[in-house]
Amino acid sequence: MTSGKMPLILDNPMGGEAMQVDLDDVDDLFGDGAPLALPPRPASKRLRQRLDDLRERGCCQGIAWAKGGTIASITPDGQQLQLRYIRAKSKDATFALSEPTTIAPWPSLPGGPLVHLSWGPTNSELAAIDAVGRVIILNFNANMNRPSISRKWDSDSLDDSQAIVGTYWLQNLPVGNPRSPPYTPCYAPAVKNGNGNNYNYQMSPIISTGPWHPHPSKSTLICITTSGMLRMFWGQNTGKIEESTLELEGVTFAGDLITHAAVCSDKTKTLLIALATASKQLRIVQVLINWGIPKTEGTQSVPPTNQTLNPTLSKRHVAVTSWFQPGSSDLHVDASMSKITHIEILPTIPLKTSKEWSPVVILTVRSIVPEPNSPYAQEPQSIIDRWELLSDQQQSLHSAFEQLGARRNSVGSTAPNGSRLKKLEPIVVNKIVIGVSLVQFGKVLCFAYSDGSVEYRDRFTMAEMYREVNLERINSVLDVGFSQSGEPLCLQMALSPTNFSLVQLCEDGQTKWHPINYTLSEPESMTDAQVSALVATFTISTAQTATHGANIDDILAVARNFVSKETFAVEWVKTMVQMMKITVDYTEEAPHDHLIKNNILQMCLSIINYLGWRGDYQPRQSWGKLSMLALNLRNIVIMITLSSNTITINKNAMNPLDEPEVVSVLAGCVKWSTDLLCWLCDSLFCLFDDPKFMNILKQPQLAQMTAYLRSKNEIALHLVLCSATRGLLSAVCRRITLLDSFSTRAITWYENREKANQNAGGASDPRAAAHAALYAAYQKIRRHTSSSLIKADEFDKLLTSLSADIRSAYNTSLAPLGEKAAKAASNSQAAQGQNSNAPRPDVAQEAISRGRQHCEMNLLLLQAPPPSFVSVVDKFFNKDLKEFRAHSDVAKLYFGDYSILEVQDGPRTLAKRKAAGLKVDLFKKVEVSRQMRHDAKGRILWRGCARCGSIMEDLVMGTNKPGLSFLLRQQGHCCCGGRMAVLPGIEQS
């Protein structure tokens, strides 16, 4: 008997054989043999209410995910906001959703509950909108979960006719070559190269169409009201957010009311607005924004920061049609069939097959849920309708707008411009759509459903995507074996900016986070082809995220699952450096500013730092240890540099070094830096005293040396051999020397002033207390520099000598490579008959630079130095370091306390730190514990990095300390690039 046959034994009362009945055949008793099926789960009351909300107004998104990482949601009662983010747990470095921070930056809500949230493209600005259309804008630049208010809504009217049905943030002005068309690079697809596991990356430009706010750092919010008004909130050069309005449609009766609206940017640098009215009309309006800035031919016009903006708005009606035309099959359908839940307008994008642009597409969704007692058999379904906006004749945009002034009274009429809306075939899905979003530069539509599933469709064909694994041509992380879904009984959903995870608002009121899941195999059993595909998809996703300035934390959260594959992290960063052409070679004597401002290199170091971190009080991977030190060095250089320059606060010039609090912070940075120099020298001296290591140096290759260092988890030698980390060390040494000079002069000045006051009879000085505090702070710096076992200026000389030897080794070993490249270029030019005197790039120097870049990338990732470094390392240990060691106190260095660096990870050291609960303040560079810095309720006030777990004291920025506030504003991000958040109160133990 098979498992599919379950016999039913019936006793035969006549005494004959028992009768056997197969349940598989029971279906035939009821007709055509169709299998029995359970009825679909009836829609819950909360889901029905959610659909009613979507039909009633176009703006009712209750959860949204910012590029900066903050997840904002509206509480069930609509009275407050909850702020969350994903954060790496200090126990094991895995990510999880944080506990909510509940805020209500308003005394009351006279206009009704909050109904909609919308994040801006940059500046971490959140627009929160209530039921009558009042708009408050919150800024999250300083913290992920403690905003400041950029715009209050007190002046907004309490008028139902101003309820908002559509929102849109203008793209930010791209910053780049002013004479080239603004674009965003797209690094996909990754195409497999032949039969190997290598990939080629096909970078293509995505043209940015505008319009933009004329200042790259300011944003503009567009809102459409139910009465047909456009409200534009934009940043003035004073920092204040102002408002401009434009009437789009005249409302004379209830049927003219706008129920849903969508906005997009057009290639003509205007806005296209789709309006759905209560009378089932679909209207398209074009809006031009004139910022009143004189245009400069061939350049992007960025006005001076002191120029007052005075934008004007004008409109043009483009097309109109009906968005609902019932057919004969719709006779018995309930009233929800004729109500929209979502509307989207898909902007035009360039077509690959031609030089043409695709037409604008308007998309609407209607979701139908069968009534519980309906006599008609009907499944839940969503109908997706689409219209293409076509132009039958060419017409100049600006001439139409010039004629508009004479026709301002023709509101509601369609201009005779030949544009029309062409209806496309509808798509019917037997699920309830709860969200629609446009991803991958407008090429792909993402539909979120109430059962927790997510579906991607091609924008042009509406065919489902990512249903099969494709390792040959990778456009998305879903191509390589990842799946994406949430839990059922979902009311709202928001994708992360990277599309690597999603958050849900579920029917039980819970907010849940779901990253993508790898389905092809377990990480330990992955094949080389799968690992290569994984590296490729993480590379293009990270590059795309970096280009948009978005947070990469959920990418790192997924990457944590593959950290057991040792080659994964290294190959990921290597591929990033090669594809994005990230500079890692700082061998030449270039200004340190170039190294410090290399933000993409900081992101690569951040990736290595996170993947090398296994949690607090756990030993780090060696490359994670190197990147941690490099990131901290970079942050210290930035802080000292900013503090040493005069800044302007409220039109008043001041120097942060005039505040004792700033000098005290820098004293901690100096102590951390000098401890690093001492630890580094001690580590190098220990290698010098290691006979096994010194014997290995006699080998003709350095691979064995690298393996030995890796076995000891030793990174000191790579820190000085790698040009990027060596440059950071040199920059810190020079800034320590600078601060030492400042402190010596300041101490002398204060002491002379004190003597002068005493000689003058001890006259009281009103600033005596401030002078005493500064004097004490500068003494602290002087004490750290003078007591250091390693002097910064002397160590910098050692680094300078090593740098010269490395440059010489590169020039000698790579010269043949340059000559070969120059010869090949010359032969190629002669074969093509080109003029030999024509100017051309230095091919030989480019080849040498590429060779250095390759070697430096390996050093940064703790791989073997090139063979040409054999003589360099030998001279460094047997001559330079030997001489430097002769003038150092080796014994005191060996027994020194370097706990503040958090780099020593022996079991006893980690256990001791864990028992004491010690961590290092990111800002002040001092050790802190749970017994320090607590409020009246016994809670420690800390800010923590969501990515690497670093913490700092939650200092309040005050107007009486402008220098300290200036430095604190630079700490909105951790040294690793992760965002900082206010941590919940930790009760004293």
PDB file of N, CA and C in Angstrom, residues 133-187:
ATOM      1  N   GLY A 133      -3.280  67.159   6.853  1.00  0.00           N
ATOM      2  CA  GLY A 133      -2.238  67.631   5.945  1.00  0.00           C
ATOM      3  C   GLY A 133      -1.196  68.528   6.559  1.00  0.00           C
ATOM      4  N   ARG A 134      -1.148  68.617   7.874  1.00  0.00           N
ATOM      5  CA  ARG A 134      -0.067  69.388   8.494  1.00  0.00           C
ATOM      6  C   ARG A 134       1.235  68.599   8.372  1.00  0.00           C
ATOM      7  N   VAL A 135       2.345  69.296   8.124  1.00  0.00           N
ATOM      8  CA  VAL A 135       3.631  68.659   7.825  1.00  0.00           C
ATOM      9  C   VAL A 135       4.672  69.130   8.838  1.00  0.00           C
ATOM     10  N   ILE A 136       5.284  68.178   9.520  1.00  0.00           N
ATOM     11  CA  ILE A 136       6.426  68.458  10.380  1.00  0.00           C
ATOM     12  C   ILE A 136       7.622  67.703   9.788  1.00  0.00           C
ATOM     13  N   ILE A 137       8.781  68.353   9.748  1.00  0.00           N
ATOM     14  CA  ILE A 137       9.985  67.738   9.175  1.00  0.00           C
ATOM     15  C   ILE A 137      11.021  67.611  10.278  1.00  0.00           C
ATOM     16  N   LEU A 138      11.489  66.391  10.483  1.00  0.00           N
ATOM     17  CA  LEU A 138      12.467  66.072  11.520  1.00  0.00           C
ATOM     18  C   LEU A 138      13.804  65.748  10.875  1.00  0.00           C
ATOM     19  N   ASN A 139      14.875  66.149  11.542  1.00  0.00           N
ATOM     20  CA  ASN A 139      16.219  65.920  11.021  1.00  0.00           C
ATOM     21  C   ASN A 139      16.968  64.949  11.934  1.00  0.00           C
ATOM     22  N   PHE A 140      17.557  63.898  11.313  1.00  0.00           N
ATOM     23  CA  PHE A 140      18.249  62.851  12.054  1.00  0.00           C
ATOM     24  C   PHE A 140      19.746  62.855  11.765  1.00  0.00           C
ATOM     25  N   ASN A 141      20.306  64.008  11.443  1.00  0.00           N
ATOM     26  CA  ASN A 141      21.729  64.063  11.116  1.00  0.00           C
ATOM     27  C   ASN A 141      22.618  63.637  12.278  1.00  0.00           C
ATOM     28  N   ALA A 142      22.298  64.069  13.491  1.00  0.00           N
ATOM     29  CA  ALA A 142      23.183  63.834  14.630  1.00  0.00           C
ATOM     30  C   ALA A 142      23.014  62.444  15.215  1.00  0.00           C
ATOM     31  N   ASN A 143      21.792  61.930  15.248  1.00  0.00           N
ATOM     32  CA  ASN A 143      21.509  60.630  15.859  1.00  0.00           C
ATOM     33  C   ASN A 143      20.468  59.891  15.033  1.00  0.00           C
ATOM     34  N   MET A 144      20.497  58.568  15.138  1.00  0.00           N
ATOM     35  CA  MET A 144      19.508  57.770  14.432  1.00  0.00           C
ATOM     36  C   MET A 144      18.148  57.790  15.116  1.00  0.00           C
ATOM     37  N   ASN A 145      18.122  58.070  16.400  1.00  0.00           N
ATOM     38  CA  ASN A 145      16.858  57.946  17.132  1.00  0.00           C
ATOM     39  C   ASN A 145      16.555  59.141  18.032  1.00  0.00           C
ATOM     40  N   ARG A 146      17.226  60.276  17.792  1.00  0.00           N
ATOM     41  CA  ARG A 146      16.886  61.499  18.531  1.00  0.00           C
ATOM     42  C   ARG A 146      16.970  62.669  17.568  1.00  0.00           C
ATOM     43  N   PRO A 147      15.853  63.021  16.934  1.00  0.00           N
ATOM     44  CA  PRO A 147      15.888  64.044  15.888  1.00  0.00           C
ATOM     45  C   PRO A 147      15.777  65.445  16.451  1.00  0.00           C
ATOM     46  N   SER A 148      16.107  66.392  15.577  1.00  0.00           N
ATOM     47  CA  SER A 148      15.793  67.798  15.818  1.00  0.00           C
ATOM     48  C   SER A 148      14.695  68.196  14.834  1.00  0.00           C
ATOM     49  N   ILE A 149      14.016  69.284  15.114  1.00  0.00           N
ATOM     50  CA  ILE A 149      12.900  69.716  14.271  1.00  0.00           C
ATOM     51  C   ILE A 149      13.403  70.738  13.258  1.00  0.00           C
ATOM     52  N   SER A 150      13.247  70.424  11.971  1.00  0.00           N
ATOM     53  CA  SER A 150      13.619  71.356  10.908  1.00  0.00           C
ATOM     54  C   SER A 150      12.467  72.279  10.544  1.00  0.00           C
ATOM     55  N   ARG A 151      11.231  71.748  10.602  1.00  0.00           N
ATOM     56  CA  ARG A 151      10.043  72.569  10.305  1.00  0.00           C
ATOM     57  C   ARG A 151       8.929  72.175  11.249  1.00  0.00           C
ATOM     58  N   LYS A 152       8.322  73.162  11.884  1.00  0.00           N
ATOM     59  CA  LYS A 152       7.163  72.925  12.727  1.00  0.00           C
ATOM     60  C   LYS A 152       5.892  73.096  11.897  1.00  0.00           C
ATOM     61  N   TRP A 153       4.830  72.496  12.384  1.00  0.00           N
ATOM     62  CA  TRP A 153       3.564  72.577  11.636  1.00  0.00           C
ATOM     63  C   TRP A 153       2.539  73.505  12.297  1.00  0.00           C
ATOM     64  N   ASP A 154       2.978  74.303  13.247  1.00  0.00           N
ATOM     65  CA  ASP A 154       2.033  75.146  13.988  1.00  0.00           C
ATOM     66  C   ASP A 154       1.273  76.114  13.083  1.00  0.00           C
ATOM     67  N   SER A 155       1.943  76.562  11.992  1.00  0.00           N
ATOM     68  CA  SER A 155       1.285  77.542  11.122  1.00  0.00           C
ATOM     69  C   SER A 155       0.381  76.892  10.073  1.00  0.00           C
ATOM     70  N   ASP A 156       0.369  75.567   9.968  1.00  0.00           N
ATOM     71  CA  ASP A 156      -0.485  74.893   8.988  1.00  0.00           C
ATOM     72  C   ASP A 156      -1.940  74.915   9.457  1.00  0.00           C
ATOM     73  N   SER A 157      -2.839  75.036   8.498  1.00  0.00           N
ATOM     74  CA  SER A 157      -4.265  75.161   8.829  1.00  0.00           C
ATOM     75  C   SER A 157      -4.867  73.808   9.193  1.00  0.00           C
ATOM     76  N   LEU A 158      -5.915  73.855  10.026  1.00  0.00           N
ATOM     77  CA  LEU A 158      -6.671  72.651  10.393  1.00  0.00           C
ATOM     78  C   LEU A 158      -7.860  72.536   9.456  1.00  0.00           C
ATOM     79  N   ASP A 159      -7.596  72.119   8.210  1.00  0.00           N
ATOM     80  CA  ASP A 159      -8.607  72.127   7.152  1.00  0.00           C
ATOM     81  C   ASP A 159      -8.545  70.782   6.438  1.00  0.00           C
ATOM     82  N   ASP A 160      -9.654  70.064   6.431  1.00  0.00           N
ATOM     83  CA  ASP A 160      -9.703  68.750   5.779  1.00  0.00           C
ATOM     84  C   ASP A 160      -9.386  68.834   4.292  1.00  0.00           C
ATOM     85  N   SER A 161      -9.647  69.967   3.683  1.00  0.00           N
ATOM     86  CA  SER A 161      -9.382  70.088   2.246  1.00  0.00           C
ATOM     87  C   SER A 161      -7.886  70.129   1.948  1.00  0.00           C
ATOM     88  N   GLN A 162      -7.080  70.310   2.986  1.00  0.00           N
ATOM     89  CA  GLN A 162      -5.630  70.317   2.815  1.00  0.00           C
ATOM     90  C   GLN A 162      -5.003  68.955   3.104  1.00  0.00           C
ATOM     91  N   ALA A 163      -5.818  67.936   3.309  1.00  0.00           N
ATOM     92  CA  ALA A 163      -5.291  66.588   3.525  1.00  0.00           C
ATOM     93  C   ALA A 163      -4.427  66.176   2.338  1.00  0.00           C
ATOM     94  N   ILE A 164      -3.290  65.559   2.620  1.00  0.00           N
ATOM     95  CA  ILE A 164      -2.305  65.256   1.577  1.00  0.00           C
ATOM     96  C   ILE A 164      -2.535  63.844   1.041  1.00  0.00           C
ATOM     97  N   VAL A 165      -2.524  63.725  -0.291  1.00  0.00           N
ATOM     98  CA  VAL A 165      -2.788  62.442  -0.952  1.00  0.00           C
ATOM     99  C   VAL A 165      -1.597  61.945  -1.755  1.00  0.00           C
ATOM    100  N   GLY A 166      -0.504  62.698  -1.799  1.00  0.00           N
ATOM    101  CA  GLY A 166       0.684  62.258  -2.521  1.00  0.00           C
ATOM    102  C   GLY A 166       1.891  63.091  -2.124  1.00  0.00           C
ATOM    103  N   THR A 167       3.053  62.459  -1.983  1.00  0.00           N
ATOM    104  CA  THR A 167       4.283  63.167  -1.635  1.00  0.00           C
ATOM    105  C   THR A 167       5.421  62.716  -2.544  1.00  0.00           C
ATOM    106  N   TYR A 168       6.438  63.577  -2.641  1.00  0.00           N
ATOM    107  CA  TYR A 168       7.613  63.263  -3.455  1.00  0.00           C
ATOM    108  C   TYR A 168       8.750  64.192  -3.043  1.00  0.00           C
ATOM    109  N   TRP A 169       9.936  63.619  -2.823  1.00  0.00           N
ATOM    110  CA  TRP A 169      11.128  64.416  -2.546  1.00  0.00           C
ATOM    111  C   TRP A 169      11.932  64.572  -3.825  1.00  0.00           C
ATOM    112  N   LEU A 170      12.328  65.804  -4.135  1.00  0.00           N
ATOM    113  CA  LEU A 170      13.191  66.013  -5.287  1.00  0.00           C
ATOM    114  C   LEU A 170      14.532  65.327  -5.061  1.00  0.00           C
ATOM    115  N   GLN A 171      15.119  64.825  -6.156  1.00  0.00           N
ATOM    116  CA  GLN A 171      16.474  64.301  -6.072  1.00  0.00           C
ATOM    117  C   GLN A 171      17.424  65.441  -5.708  1.00  0.00           C
ATOM    118  N   ASN A 172      18.519  65.071  -5.065  1.00  0.00           N
ATOM    119  CA  ASN A 172      19.516  66.088  -4.739  1.00  0.00           C
ATOM    120  C   ASN A 172      20.417  66.358  -5.931  1.00  0.00           C
ATOM    121  N   LEU A 173      20.871  67.590  -6.035  1.00  0.00           N
ATOM    122  CA  LEU A 173      21.729  68.000  -7.137  1.00  0.00           C
ATOM    123  C   LEU A 173      23.005  67.174  -7.144  1.00  0.00           C
ATOM    124  N   PRO A 174      23.282  66.438  -8.214  1.00  0.00           N
ATOM    125  CA  PRO A 174      24.515  65.645  -8.258  1.00  0.00           C
ATOM    126  C   PRO A 174      25.732  66.560  -8.264  1.00  0.00           C
ATOM    127  N   VAL A 175      26.750  66.147  -7.547  1.00  0.00           N
ATOM    128  CA  VAL A 175      27.996  66.906  -7.484  1.00  0.00           C
ATOM    129  C   VAL A 175      29.046  66.138  -8.277  1.00  0.00           C
ATOM    130  N   GLY A 176      29.549  66.737  -9.306  1.00  0.00           N
ATOM    131  CA  GLY A 176      30.536  66.080 -10.154  1.00  0.00           C
ATOM    132  C   GLY A 176      31.107  67.073 -11.133  1.00  0.00           C
ATOM    133  N   ASN A 177      31.451  66.573 -12.303  1.00  0.00           N
ATOM    134  CA  ASN A 177      31.974  67.452 -13.340  1.00  0.00           C
ATOM    135  C   ASN A 177      30.868  68.405 -13.783  1.00  0.00           C
ATOM    136  N   PRO A 178      31.022  69.709 -13.583  1.00  0.00           N
ATOM    137  CA  PRO A 178      29.925  70.634 -13.885  1.00  0.00           C
ATOM    138  C   PRO A 178      29.570  70.694 -15.362  1.00  0.00           C
ATOM    139  N   ARG A 179      30.475  70.256 -16.244  1.00  0.00           N
ATOM    140  CA  ARG A 179      30.189  70.354 -17.668  1.00  0.00           C
ATOM    141  C   ARG A 179      29.688  69.041 -18.269  1.00  0.00           C
ATOM    142  N   SER A 180      29.586  68.009 -17.464  1.00  0.00           N
ATOM    143  CA  SER A 180      29.065  66.741 -17.966  1.00  0.00           C
ATOM    144  C   SER A 180      27.636  66.567 -17.481  1.00  0.00           C
ATOM    145  N   PRO A 181      26.812  65.819 -18.215  1.00  0.00           N
ATOM    146  CA  PRO A 181      25.443  65.604 -17.731  1.00  0.00           C
ATOM    147  C   PRO A 181      25.477  64.841 -16.417  1.00  0.00           C
ATOM    148  N   PRO A 182      24.693  65.268 -15.433  1.00  0.00           N
ATOM    149  CA  PRO A 182      24.721  64.591 -14.131  1.00  0.00           C
ATOM    150  C   PRO A 182      24.234  63.150 -14.249  1.00  0.00           C
ATOM    151  N   TYR A 183      24.943  62.244 -13.641  1.00  0.00           N
ATOM    152  CA  TYR A 183      24.558  60.836 -13.712  1.00  0.00           C
ATOM    153  C   TYR A 183      25.002  60.109 -12.451  1.00  0.00           C
ATOM    154  N   THR A 184      24.406  58.936 -12.261  1.00  0.00           N
ATOM    155  CA  THR A 184      24.786  58.029 -11.179  1.00  0.00           C
ATOM    156  C   THR A 184      25.334  56.765 -11.809  1.00  0.00           C
ATOM    157  N   PRO A 185      26.522  56.303 -11.402  1.00  0.00           N
ATOM    158  CA  PRO A 185      27.053  55.085 -12.017  1.00  0.00           C
ATOM    159  C   PRO A 185      26.295  53.849 -11.547  1.00  0.00           C
ATOM    160  N   CYS A 186      25.997  52.967 -12.486  1.00  0.00           N
ATOM    161  CA  CYS A 186      25.379  51.671 -12.192  1.00  0.00           C
ATOM    162  C   CYS A 186      26.423  50.602 -12.488  1.00  0.00           C
ATOM    163  N   TYR A 187      26.737  49.765 -11.511  1.00  0.00           N
ATOM    164  CA  TYR A 187      27.822  48.805 -11.647  1.00  0.00           C
ATOM    165  C   TYR A 187      27.339  47.413 -12.044  1.00  0.00           C
TER     166      TYR A 187
END
